[in-house]
Tab-separated table of C-alpha atoms in Angstrom:
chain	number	residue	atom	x	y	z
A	1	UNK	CA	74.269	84.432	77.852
A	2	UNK	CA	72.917	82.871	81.029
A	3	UNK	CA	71.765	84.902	83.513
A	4	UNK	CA	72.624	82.422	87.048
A	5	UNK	CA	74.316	79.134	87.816
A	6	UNK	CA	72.786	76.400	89.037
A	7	UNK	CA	73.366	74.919	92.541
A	8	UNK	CA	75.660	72.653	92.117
A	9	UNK	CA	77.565	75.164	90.142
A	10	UNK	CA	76.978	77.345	93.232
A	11	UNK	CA	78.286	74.921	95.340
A	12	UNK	CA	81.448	74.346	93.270
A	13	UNK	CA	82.552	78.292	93.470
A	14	UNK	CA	81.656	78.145	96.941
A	15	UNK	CA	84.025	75.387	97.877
A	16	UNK	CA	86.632	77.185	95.696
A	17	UNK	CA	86.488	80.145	97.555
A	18	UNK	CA	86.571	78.048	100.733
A	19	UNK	CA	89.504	76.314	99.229
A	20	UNK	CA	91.233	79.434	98.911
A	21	UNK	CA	90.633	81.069	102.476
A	22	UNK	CA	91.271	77.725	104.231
A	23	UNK	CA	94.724	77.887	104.943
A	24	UNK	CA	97.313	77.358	107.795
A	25	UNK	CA	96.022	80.234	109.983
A	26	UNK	CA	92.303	79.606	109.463
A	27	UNK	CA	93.265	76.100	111.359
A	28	UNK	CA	95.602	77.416	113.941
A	29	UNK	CA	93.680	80.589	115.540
A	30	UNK	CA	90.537	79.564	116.568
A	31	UNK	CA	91.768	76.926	118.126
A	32	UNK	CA	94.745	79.278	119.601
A	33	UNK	CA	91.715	81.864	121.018
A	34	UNK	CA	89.207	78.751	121.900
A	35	UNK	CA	91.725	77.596	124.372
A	36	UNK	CA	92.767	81.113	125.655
A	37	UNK	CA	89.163	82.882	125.732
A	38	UNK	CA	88.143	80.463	128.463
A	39	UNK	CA	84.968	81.572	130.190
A	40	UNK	CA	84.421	84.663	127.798
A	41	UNK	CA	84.527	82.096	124.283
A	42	UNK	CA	81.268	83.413	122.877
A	43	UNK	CA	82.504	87.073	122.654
A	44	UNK	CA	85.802	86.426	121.090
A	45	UNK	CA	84.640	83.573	118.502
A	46	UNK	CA	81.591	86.143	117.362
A	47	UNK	CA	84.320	89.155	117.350
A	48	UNK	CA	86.870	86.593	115.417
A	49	UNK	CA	83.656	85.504	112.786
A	50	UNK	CA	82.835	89.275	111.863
A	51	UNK	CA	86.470	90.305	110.555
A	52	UNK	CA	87.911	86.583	109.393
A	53	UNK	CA	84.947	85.959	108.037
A	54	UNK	CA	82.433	88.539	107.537
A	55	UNK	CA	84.591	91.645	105.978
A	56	UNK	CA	86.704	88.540	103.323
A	57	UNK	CA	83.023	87.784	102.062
A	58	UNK	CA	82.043	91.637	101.883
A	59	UNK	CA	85.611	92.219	100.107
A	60	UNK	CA	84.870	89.578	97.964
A	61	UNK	CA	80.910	91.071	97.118
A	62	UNK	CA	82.863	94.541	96.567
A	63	UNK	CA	85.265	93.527	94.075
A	64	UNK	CA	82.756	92.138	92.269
A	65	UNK	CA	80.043	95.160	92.314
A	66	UNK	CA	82.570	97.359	91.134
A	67	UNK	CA	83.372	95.491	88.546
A	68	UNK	CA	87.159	95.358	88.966
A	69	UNK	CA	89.259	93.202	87.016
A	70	UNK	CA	92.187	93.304	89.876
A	71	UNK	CA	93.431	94.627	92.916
A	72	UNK	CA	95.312	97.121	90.887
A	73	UNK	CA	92.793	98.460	89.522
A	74	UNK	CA	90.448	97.990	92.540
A	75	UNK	CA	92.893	100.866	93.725
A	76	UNK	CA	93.661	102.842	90.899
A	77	UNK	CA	91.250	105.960	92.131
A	78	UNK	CA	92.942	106.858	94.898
A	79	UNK	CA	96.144	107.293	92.622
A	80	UNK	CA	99.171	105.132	90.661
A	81	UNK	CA	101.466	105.620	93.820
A	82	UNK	CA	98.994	104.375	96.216
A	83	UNK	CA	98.185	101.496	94.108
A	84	UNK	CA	101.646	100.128	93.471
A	85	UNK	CA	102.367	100.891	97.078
A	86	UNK	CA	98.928	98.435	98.474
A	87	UNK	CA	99.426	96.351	95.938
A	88	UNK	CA	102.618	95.451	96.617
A	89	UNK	CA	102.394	95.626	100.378
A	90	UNK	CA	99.131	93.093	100.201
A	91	UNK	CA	100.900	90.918	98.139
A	92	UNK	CA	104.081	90.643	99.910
A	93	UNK	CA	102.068	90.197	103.434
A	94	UNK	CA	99.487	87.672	101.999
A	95	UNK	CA	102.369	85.741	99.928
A	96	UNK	CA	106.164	85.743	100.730
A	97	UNK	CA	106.392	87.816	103.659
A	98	UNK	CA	103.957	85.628	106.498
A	99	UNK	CA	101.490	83.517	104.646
A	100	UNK	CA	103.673	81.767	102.318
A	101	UNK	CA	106.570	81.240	105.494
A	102	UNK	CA	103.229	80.045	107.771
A	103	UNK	CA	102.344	77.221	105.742
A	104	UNK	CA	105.401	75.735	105.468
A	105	UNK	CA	105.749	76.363	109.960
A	106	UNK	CA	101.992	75.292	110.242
A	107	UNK	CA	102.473	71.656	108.763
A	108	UNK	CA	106.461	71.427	110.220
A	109	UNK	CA	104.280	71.760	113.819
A	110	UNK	CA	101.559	69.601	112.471
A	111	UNK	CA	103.058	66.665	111.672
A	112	UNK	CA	106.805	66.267	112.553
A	113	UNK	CA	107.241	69.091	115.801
A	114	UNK	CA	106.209	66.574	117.991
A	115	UNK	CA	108.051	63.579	116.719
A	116	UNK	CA	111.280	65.586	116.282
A	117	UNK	CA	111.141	66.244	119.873
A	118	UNK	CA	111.710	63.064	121.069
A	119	UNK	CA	114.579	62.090	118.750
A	120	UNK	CA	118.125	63.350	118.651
A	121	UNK	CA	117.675	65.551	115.685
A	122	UNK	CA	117.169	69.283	116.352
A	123	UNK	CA	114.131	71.218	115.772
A	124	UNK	CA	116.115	73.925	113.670
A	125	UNK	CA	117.185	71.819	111.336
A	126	UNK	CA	114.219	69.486	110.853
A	127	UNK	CA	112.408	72.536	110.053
A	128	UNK	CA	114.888	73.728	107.922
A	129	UNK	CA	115.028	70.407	105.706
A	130	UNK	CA	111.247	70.312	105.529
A	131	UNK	CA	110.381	74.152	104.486
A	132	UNK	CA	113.421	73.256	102.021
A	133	UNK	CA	111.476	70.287	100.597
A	134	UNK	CA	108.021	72.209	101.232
A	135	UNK	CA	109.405	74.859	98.867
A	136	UNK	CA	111.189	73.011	96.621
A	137	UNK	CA	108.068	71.265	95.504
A	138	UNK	CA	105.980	74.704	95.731
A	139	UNK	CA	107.981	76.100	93.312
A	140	UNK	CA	107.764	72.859	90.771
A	141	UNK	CA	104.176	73.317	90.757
A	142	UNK	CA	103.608	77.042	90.245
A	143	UNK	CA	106.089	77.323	88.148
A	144	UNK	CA	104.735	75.081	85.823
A	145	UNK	CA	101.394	75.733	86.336
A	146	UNK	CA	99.913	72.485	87.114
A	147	UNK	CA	96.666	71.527	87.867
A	148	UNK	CA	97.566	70.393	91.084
A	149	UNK	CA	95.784	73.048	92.814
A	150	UNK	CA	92.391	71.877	91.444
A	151	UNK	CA	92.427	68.456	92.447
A	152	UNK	CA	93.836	68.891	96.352
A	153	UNK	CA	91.386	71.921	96.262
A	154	UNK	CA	88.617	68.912	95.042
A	155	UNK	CA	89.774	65.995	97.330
A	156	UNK	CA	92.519	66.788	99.700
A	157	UNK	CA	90.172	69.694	101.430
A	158	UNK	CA	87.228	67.737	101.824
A	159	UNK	CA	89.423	65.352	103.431
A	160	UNK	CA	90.832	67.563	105.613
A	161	UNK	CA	87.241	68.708	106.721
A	162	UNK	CA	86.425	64.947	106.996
A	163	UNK	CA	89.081	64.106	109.724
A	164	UNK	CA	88.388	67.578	111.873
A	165	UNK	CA	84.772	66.375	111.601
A	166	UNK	CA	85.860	63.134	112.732
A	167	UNK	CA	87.740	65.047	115.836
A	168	UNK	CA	84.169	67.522	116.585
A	169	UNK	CA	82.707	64.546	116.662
A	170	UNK	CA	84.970	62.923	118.895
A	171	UNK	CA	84.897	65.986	121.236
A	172	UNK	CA	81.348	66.324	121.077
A	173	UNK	CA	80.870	62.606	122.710
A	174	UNK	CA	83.651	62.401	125.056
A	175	UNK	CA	85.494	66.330	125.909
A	176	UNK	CA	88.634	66.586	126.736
A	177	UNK	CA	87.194	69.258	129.368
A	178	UNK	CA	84.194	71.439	129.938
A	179	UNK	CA	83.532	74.596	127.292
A	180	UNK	CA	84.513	78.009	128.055
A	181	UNK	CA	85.233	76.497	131.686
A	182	UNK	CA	88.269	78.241	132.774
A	183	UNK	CA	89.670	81.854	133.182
A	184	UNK	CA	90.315	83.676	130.299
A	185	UNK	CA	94.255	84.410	129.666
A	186	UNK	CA	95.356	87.914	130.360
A	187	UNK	CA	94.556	88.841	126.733
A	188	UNK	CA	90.893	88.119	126.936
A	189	UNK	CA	89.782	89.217	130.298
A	190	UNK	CA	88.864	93.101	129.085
A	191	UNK	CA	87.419	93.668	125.550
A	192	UNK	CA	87.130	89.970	124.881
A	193	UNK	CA	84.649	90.970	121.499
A	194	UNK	CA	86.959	93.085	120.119
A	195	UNK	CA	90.304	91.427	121.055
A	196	UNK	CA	88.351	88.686	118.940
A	197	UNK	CA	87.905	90.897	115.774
A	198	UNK	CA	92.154	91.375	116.233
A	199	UNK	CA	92.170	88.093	116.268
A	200	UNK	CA	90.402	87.295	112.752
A	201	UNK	CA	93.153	90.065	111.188
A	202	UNK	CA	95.689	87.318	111.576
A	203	UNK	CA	93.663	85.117	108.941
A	204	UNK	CA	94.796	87.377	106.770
A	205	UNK	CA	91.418	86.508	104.589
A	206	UNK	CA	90.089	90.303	104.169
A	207	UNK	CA	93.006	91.692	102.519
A	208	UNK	CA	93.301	88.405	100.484
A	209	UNK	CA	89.453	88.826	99.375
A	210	UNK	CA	90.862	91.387	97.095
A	211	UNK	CA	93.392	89.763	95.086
A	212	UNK	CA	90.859	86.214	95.239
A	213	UNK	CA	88.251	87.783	94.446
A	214	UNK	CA	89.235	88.275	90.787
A	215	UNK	CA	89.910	84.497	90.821
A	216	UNK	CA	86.644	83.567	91.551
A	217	UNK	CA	85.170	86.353	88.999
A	218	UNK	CA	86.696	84.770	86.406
A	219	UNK	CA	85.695	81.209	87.226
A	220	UNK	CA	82.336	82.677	87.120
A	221	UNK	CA	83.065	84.075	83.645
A	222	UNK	CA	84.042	80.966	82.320
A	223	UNK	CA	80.671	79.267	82.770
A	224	UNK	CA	79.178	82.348	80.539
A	225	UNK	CA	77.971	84.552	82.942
A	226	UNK	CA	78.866	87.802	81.303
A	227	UNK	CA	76.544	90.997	82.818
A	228	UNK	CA	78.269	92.881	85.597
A	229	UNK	CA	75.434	92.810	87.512
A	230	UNK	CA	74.697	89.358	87.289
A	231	UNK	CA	78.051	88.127	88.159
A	232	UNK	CA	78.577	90.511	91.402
A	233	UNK	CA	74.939	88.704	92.526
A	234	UNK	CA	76.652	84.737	91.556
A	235	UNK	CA	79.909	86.247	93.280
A	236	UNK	CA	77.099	87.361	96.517
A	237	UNK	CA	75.726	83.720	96.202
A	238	UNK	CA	78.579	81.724	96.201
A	239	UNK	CA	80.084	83.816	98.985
A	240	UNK	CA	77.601	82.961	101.206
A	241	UNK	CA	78.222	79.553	100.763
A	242	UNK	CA	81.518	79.927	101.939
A	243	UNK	CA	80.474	81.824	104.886
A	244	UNK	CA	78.323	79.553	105.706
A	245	UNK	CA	81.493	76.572	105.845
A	246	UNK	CA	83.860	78.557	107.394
A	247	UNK	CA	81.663	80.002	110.452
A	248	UNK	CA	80.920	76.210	111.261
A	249	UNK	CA	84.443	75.109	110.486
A	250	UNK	CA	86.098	78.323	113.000
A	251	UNK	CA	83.201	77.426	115.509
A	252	UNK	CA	84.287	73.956	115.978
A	253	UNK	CA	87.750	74.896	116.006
A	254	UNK	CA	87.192	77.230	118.530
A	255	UNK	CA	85.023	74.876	120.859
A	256	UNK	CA	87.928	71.969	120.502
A	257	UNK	CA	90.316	74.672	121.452
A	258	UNK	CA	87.859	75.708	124.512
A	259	UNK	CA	87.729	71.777	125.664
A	260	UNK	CA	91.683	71.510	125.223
A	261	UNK	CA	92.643	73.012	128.133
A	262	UNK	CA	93.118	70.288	130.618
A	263	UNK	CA	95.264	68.038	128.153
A	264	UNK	CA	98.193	70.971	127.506
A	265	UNK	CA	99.264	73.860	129.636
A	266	UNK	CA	97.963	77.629	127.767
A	267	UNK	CA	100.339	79.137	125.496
A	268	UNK	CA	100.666	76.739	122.877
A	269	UNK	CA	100.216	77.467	119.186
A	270	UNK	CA	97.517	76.697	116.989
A	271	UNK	CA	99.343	74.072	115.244
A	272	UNK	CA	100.645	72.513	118.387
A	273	UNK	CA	97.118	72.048	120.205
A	274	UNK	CA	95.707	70.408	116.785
A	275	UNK	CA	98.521	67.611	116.953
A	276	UNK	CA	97.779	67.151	120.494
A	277	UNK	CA	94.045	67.025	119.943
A	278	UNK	CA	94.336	64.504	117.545
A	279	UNK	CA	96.961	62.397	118.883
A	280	UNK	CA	94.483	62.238	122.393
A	281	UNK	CA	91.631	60.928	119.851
A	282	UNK	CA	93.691	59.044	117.600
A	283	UNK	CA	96.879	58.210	118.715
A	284	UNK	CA	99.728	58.100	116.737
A	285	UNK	CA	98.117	57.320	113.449
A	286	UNK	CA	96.021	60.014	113.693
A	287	UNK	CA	98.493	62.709	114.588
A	288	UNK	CA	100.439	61.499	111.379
A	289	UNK	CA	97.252	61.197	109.117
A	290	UNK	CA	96.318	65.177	110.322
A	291	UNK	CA	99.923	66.381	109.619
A	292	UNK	CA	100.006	64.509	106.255
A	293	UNK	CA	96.160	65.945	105.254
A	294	UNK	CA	97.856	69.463	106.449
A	295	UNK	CA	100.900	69.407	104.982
A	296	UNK	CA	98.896	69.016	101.325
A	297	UNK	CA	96.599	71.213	102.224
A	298	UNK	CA	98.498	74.018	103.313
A	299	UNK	CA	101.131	73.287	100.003
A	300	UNK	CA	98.277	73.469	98.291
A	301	UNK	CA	97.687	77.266	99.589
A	302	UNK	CA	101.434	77.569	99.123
A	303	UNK	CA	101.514	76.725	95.231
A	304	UNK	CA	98.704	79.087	94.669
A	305	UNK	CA	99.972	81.975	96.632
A	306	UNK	CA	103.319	81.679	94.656
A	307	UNK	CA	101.480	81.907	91.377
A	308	UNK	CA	98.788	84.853	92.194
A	309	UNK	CA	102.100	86.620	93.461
A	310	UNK	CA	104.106	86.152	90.068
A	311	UNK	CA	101.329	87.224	88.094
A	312	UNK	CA	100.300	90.244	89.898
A	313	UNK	CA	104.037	91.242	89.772
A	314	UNK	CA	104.144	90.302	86.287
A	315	UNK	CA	101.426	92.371	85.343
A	316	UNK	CA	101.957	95.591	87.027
A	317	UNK	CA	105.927	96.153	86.888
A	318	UNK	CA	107.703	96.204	83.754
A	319	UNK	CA	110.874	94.569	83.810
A	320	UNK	CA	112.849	91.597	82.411
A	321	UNK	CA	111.851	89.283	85.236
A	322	UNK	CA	110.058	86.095	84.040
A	323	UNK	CA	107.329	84.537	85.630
A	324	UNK	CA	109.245	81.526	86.413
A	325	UNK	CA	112.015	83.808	88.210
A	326	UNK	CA	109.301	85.482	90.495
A	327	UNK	CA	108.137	82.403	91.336
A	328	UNK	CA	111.349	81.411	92.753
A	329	UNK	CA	112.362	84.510	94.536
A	330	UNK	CA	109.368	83.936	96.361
A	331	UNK	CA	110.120	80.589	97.192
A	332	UNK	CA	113.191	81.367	98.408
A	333	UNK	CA	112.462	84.352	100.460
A	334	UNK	CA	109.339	82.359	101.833
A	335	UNK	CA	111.948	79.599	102.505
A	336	UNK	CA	114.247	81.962	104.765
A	337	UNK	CA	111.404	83.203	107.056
A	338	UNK	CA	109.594	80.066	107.422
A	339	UNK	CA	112.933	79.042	109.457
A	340	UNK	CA	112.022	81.836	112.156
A	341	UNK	CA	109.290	79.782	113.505
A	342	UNK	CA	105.575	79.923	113.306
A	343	UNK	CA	105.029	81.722	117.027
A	344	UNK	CA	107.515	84.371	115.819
A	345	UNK	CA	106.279	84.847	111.806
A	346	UNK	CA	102.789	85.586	113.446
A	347	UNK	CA	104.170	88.010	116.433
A	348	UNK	CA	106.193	89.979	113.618
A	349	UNK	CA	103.063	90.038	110.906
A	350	UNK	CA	100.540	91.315	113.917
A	351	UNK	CA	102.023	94.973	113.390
A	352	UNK	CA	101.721	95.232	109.576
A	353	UNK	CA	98.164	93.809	109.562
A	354	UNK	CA	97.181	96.238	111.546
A	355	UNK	CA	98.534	98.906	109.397
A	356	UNK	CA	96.703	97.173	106.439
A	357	UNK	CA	93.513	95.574	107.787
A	358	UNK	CA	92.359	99.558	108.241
A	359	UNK	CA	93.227	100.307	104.452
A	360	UNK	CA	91.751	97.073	103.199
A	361	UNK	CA	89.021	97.446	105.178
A	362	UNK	CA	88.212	101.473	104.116
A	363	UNK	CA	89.460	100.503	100.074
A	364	UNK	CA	86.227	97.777	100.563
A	365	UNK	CA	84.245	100.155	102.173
A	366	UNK	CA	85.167	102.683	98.974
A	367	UNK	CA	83.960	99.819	96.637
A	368	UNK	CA	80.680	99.648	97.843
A	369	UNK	CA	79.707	103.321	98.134
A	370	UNK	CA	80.864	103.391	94.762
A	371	UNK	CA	78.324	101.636	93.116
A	372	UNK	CA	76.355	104.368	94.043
A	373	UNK	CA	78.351	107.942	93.841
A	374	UNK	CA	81.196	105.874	91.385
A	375	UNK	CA	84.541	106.175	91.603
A	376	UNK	CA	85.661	109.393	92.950
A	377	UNK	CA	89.306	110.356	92.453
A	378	UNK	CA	89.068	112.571	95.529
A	379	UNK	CA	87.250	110.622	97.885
A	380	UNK	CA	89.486	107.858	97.745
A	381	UNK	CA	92.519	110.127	98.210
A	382	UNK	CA	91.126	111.522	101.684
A	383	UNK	CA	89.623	108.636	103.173
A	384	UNK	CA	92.508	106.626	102.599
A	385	UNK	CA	94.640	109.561	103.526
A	386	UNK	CA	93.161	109.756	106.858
A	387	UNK	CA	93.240	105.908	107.599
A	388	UNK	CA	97.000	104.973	106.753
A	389	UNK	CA	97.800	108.013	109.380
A	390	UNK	CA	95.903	106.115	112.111
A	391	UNK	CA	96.503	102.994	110.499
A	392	UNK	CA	100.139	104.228	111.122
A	393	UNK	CA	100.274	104.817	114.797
A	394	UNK	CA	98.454	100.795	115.561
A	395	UNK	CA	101.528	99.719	113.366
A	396	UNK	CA	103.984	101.295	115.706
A	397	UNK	CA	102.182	100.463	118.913
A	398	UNK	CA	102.258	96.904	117.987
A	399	UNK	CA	106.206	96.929	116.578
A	400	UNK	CA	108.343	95.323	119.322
A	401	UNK	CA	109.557	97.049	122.549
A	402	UNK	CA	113.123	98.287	121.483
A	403	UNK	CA	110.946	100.198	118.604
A	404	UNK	CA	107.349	101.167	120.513
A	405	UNK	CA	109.243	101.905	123.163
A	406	UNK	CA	111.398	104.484	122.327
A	407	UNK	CA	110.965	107.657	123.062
A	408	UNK	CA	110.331	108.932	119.666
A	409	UNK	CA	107.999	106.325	119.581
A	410	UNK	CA	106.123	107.024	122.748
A	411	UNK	CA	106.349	110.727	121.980
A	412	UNK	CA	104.382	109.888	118.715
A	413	UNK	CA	101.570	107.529	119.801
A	414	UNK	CA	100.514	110.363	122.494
A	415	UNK	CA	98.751	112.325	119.014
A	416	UNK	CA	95.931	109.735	118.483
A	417	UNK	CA	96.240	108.455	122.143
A	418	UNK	CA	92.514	110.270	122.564
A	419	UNK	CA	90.957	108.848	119.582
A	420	UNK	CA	88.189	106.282	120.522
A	421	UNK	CA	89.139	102.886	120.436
A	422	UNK	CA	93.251	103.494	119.987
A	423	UNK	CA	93.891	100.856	122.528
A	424	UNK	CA	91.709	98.360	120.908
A	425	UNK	CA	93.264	99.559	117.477
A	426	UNK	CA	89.652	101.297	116.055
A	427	UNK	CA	90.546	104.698	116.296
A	428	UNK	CA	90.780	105.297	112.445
A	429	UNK	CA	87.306	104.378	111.957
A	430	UNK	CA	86.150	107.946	112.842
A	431	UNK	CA	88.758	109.168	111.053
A	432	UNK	CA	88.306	107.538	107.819
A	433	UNK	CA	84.795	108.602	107.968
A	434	UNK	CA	85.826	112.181	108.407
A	435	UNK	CA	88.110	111.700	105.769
A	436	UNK	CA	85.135	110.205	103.298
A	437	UNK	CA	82.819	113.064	104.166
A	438	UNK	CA	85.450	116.021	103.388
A	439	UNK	CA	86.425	114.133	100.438
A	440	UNK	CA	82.715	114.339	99.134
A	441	UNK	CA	82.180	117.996	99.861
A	442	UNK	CA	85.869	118.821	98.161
A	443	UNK	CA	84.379	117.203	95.387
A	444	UNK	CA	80.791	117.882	95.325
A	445	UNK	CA	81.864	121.304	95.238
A	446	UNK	CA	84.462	121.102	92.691
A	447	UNK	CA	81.746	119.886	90.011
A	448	UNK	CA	79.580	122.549	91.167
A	449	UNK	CA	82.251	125.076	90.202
A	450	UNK	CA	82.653	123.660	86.831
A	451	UNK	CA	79.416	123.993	85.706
């Protein structure tokens, strides 16, 4: 059996793994914070780069060290319950419950927001017949596994990367406006680094680098790479390639964003600067030509998303649903909350990625130490332990008023209140620490005993 790939095979898994990241909210936020950070850009877009792009390649790397075959299994030490329960939750919030819905909002606001508001139809229900269609024809492909997803991944990405080149480019010789020029927004004036790192959560790539990791593992398997060891360093290698794309991709983003601000009043989504960005370079054709490129694009993220959740779901719960039946309950639920809206899908997933960016985040953490101490029943238990009840507390403080501000509510975030970095929603790292350390001793001492 070989022992490496060659570049160009390199290159190939690379651009896969790029091609799975690269979805609708890997195009709208940096953009989004670009225009927003103003004056303090650098500090956000670094912040955004360590946790949207940074801790997916890690997750990725970790999966593959310890030699996991799934997510599932990934979290098996820490227990069956826990690993149904963040299994299922990382599925659901990286599939049918926000990332699914988002792609289908992202290319509505791409390509036809801006030309439905200047005709006599109504935004509701041109968004409704498009996610309908959108869906429609995500569920045709997944459901009969096609090979669509390889060729957009091969051409329809690359072209997408061509025409926001094209726009860089564009901005690069004539801005729309200076960079980092203007007063940060509210958001951005205190913590700007770490409101940047909040930012990259919404990507939703870190918990994702767990379930597509195993994707890319196999790939890697196929072209007879077989040691463990060998395929966690081609996994390493062809991560970095990725990282290496999507830090310049999120950079120019980001620095189009930045220049945007004197074409468009703050407050805009993502998706809405891009169409205005391109329609000031390109006009009309070019506005239509980005929301086509998109549109495939971000279907493209759809079909697979719909497929990795069916199988998952297939695999792990025993019951007389079909693949092809899971495939279209998650059309259709994906179908129902793409017609809230992009702004509001991404104000109502903030509060459960917080809850699970902490557990993803530790469970990666738990896959590299355990290449070296393996995989210890009990120090998954308390580490995790420890970081879902913190984890717990940045969900509620993020829910929406009628719920945070209750006075149950406010009664209960007043416990971790003192915990460094609550406000910036880091106070479970010391926790989960603590947790990892007692869950060593507890079982460092529990061998001891037996022998």
């Amino acid at each position: 059996m070989r022992k490496k790939l060659e570049f160009k095979e390199l290159l190939l898994i690379g651009l896969l793994l790029f091609g799975l990241f690269f979805g609708a909210g890997n195009l709208i936020f940096p953009l989004q914070l670009g225009q927003e950070s103003g004056s303090n850009l650098t500090p956000v877009t670094i912040g955004f780069l360590i946790s949207g792009v940074g801790l997916p390649i890690i997750g990725v790397a970790a999966v593959a060290l310890a030699d996991s075959k799934s997510l599932f299994e990934l979290s098996m030490p820490a227990g069956r319950f826990f690993a149904y329960f963040f299994t299922v939750l990382l599925y659901i919030t990286i599939g049918p419950g926000f990332a699914m819905p988002r792609t289908a909002s992202m290319s509505y606001e791409t390509s036809l927001a801006d030309i439905v508001a200047g005709s006599s139809m109504s935004n509701t229900l041109a968004l409704l017949l498009f996610s309908l269609i959108f869906f429609v024809l995500a569920y045709y492909f997944s459901s009969n596994r096609a090979n669509l997803i390889d060729v957009i991944g091969k051409y329809m990405t690359p072209l997408l990367l061509i025409l926001l080149g094209v726009l860089v480019i564009l901005g690069l010789i004539n801005p729309m406006g200076p960079v980092a020029g203007h007063m940060p927004t509210e958001k951005y004036i205190t913590s700007p680094f770490t409101k940047g790192i909040i930012d990259g959560y919404n990507t939703l790539d870190a918990p994702a680098s767990l379930a597509f990791a195993v994707i890319i593992i196999a790939e890697i398997k196929r072209m007879r790479i077989s040691e463990p060891s060998a395929i966690a360093t081609e996994t390493l290698k062809a991560s970095l390639v990725c990282l290496v794309g999507m830090s310049m991709v999120y950079v120019a983003l980001a620095y189009l964003g930045s220049t945007s601000h004197l074409i468009m009043e703050a407050g805009n989504n993502g998706a809405y600067i891009l169409a205005l960005i391109s329609n000031h370079y390109l006009g009309r054709f070019g506005h239509l030509m980005l929301g086509l490129i998109v549109t495939i694009a971000c279907l493209k993220t759809s079909i697979g998303l719909i497929t990795a959740c069916s199988e998952i779901f297939l695999e792990i719960f025993d019951n007389k649903i079909t693949y092809k039946q899971y495939c279209m309950i998650f059309a259709v639920v994906s179908f129902l909350i793409a017609n809230l809206g992009l702004s509001k899908i991404i104000a109502l997933s903030l509060p459960v990625l917080l809850f699970l960016y902490p557990l993803s985040i530790a469970l990666i953490f738990l896959a590299m130490t355990s290449i070296k101490i393996g995989k210890r029943p009990t120090v998954y238990k308390w580490t995790l332990a420890f970081t879902a009840v913190i984890a717990f507390f940045d969900f509620l403080k993020a829910t929406p008023e009628f719920i945070s501000g209750s006075a149950l509510s406010q009664s209960l975030l007043k416990l971790p209140a003192s915990l460094p970095g609550f406000e910036l929603g880091f106070a479970w790292i010391i926790p989960a620490l603590i947790g990892f350390i007692l869950g060593l001793i507890i079982d460092n001492t529990r061998n001891k005993s037996r022998i």
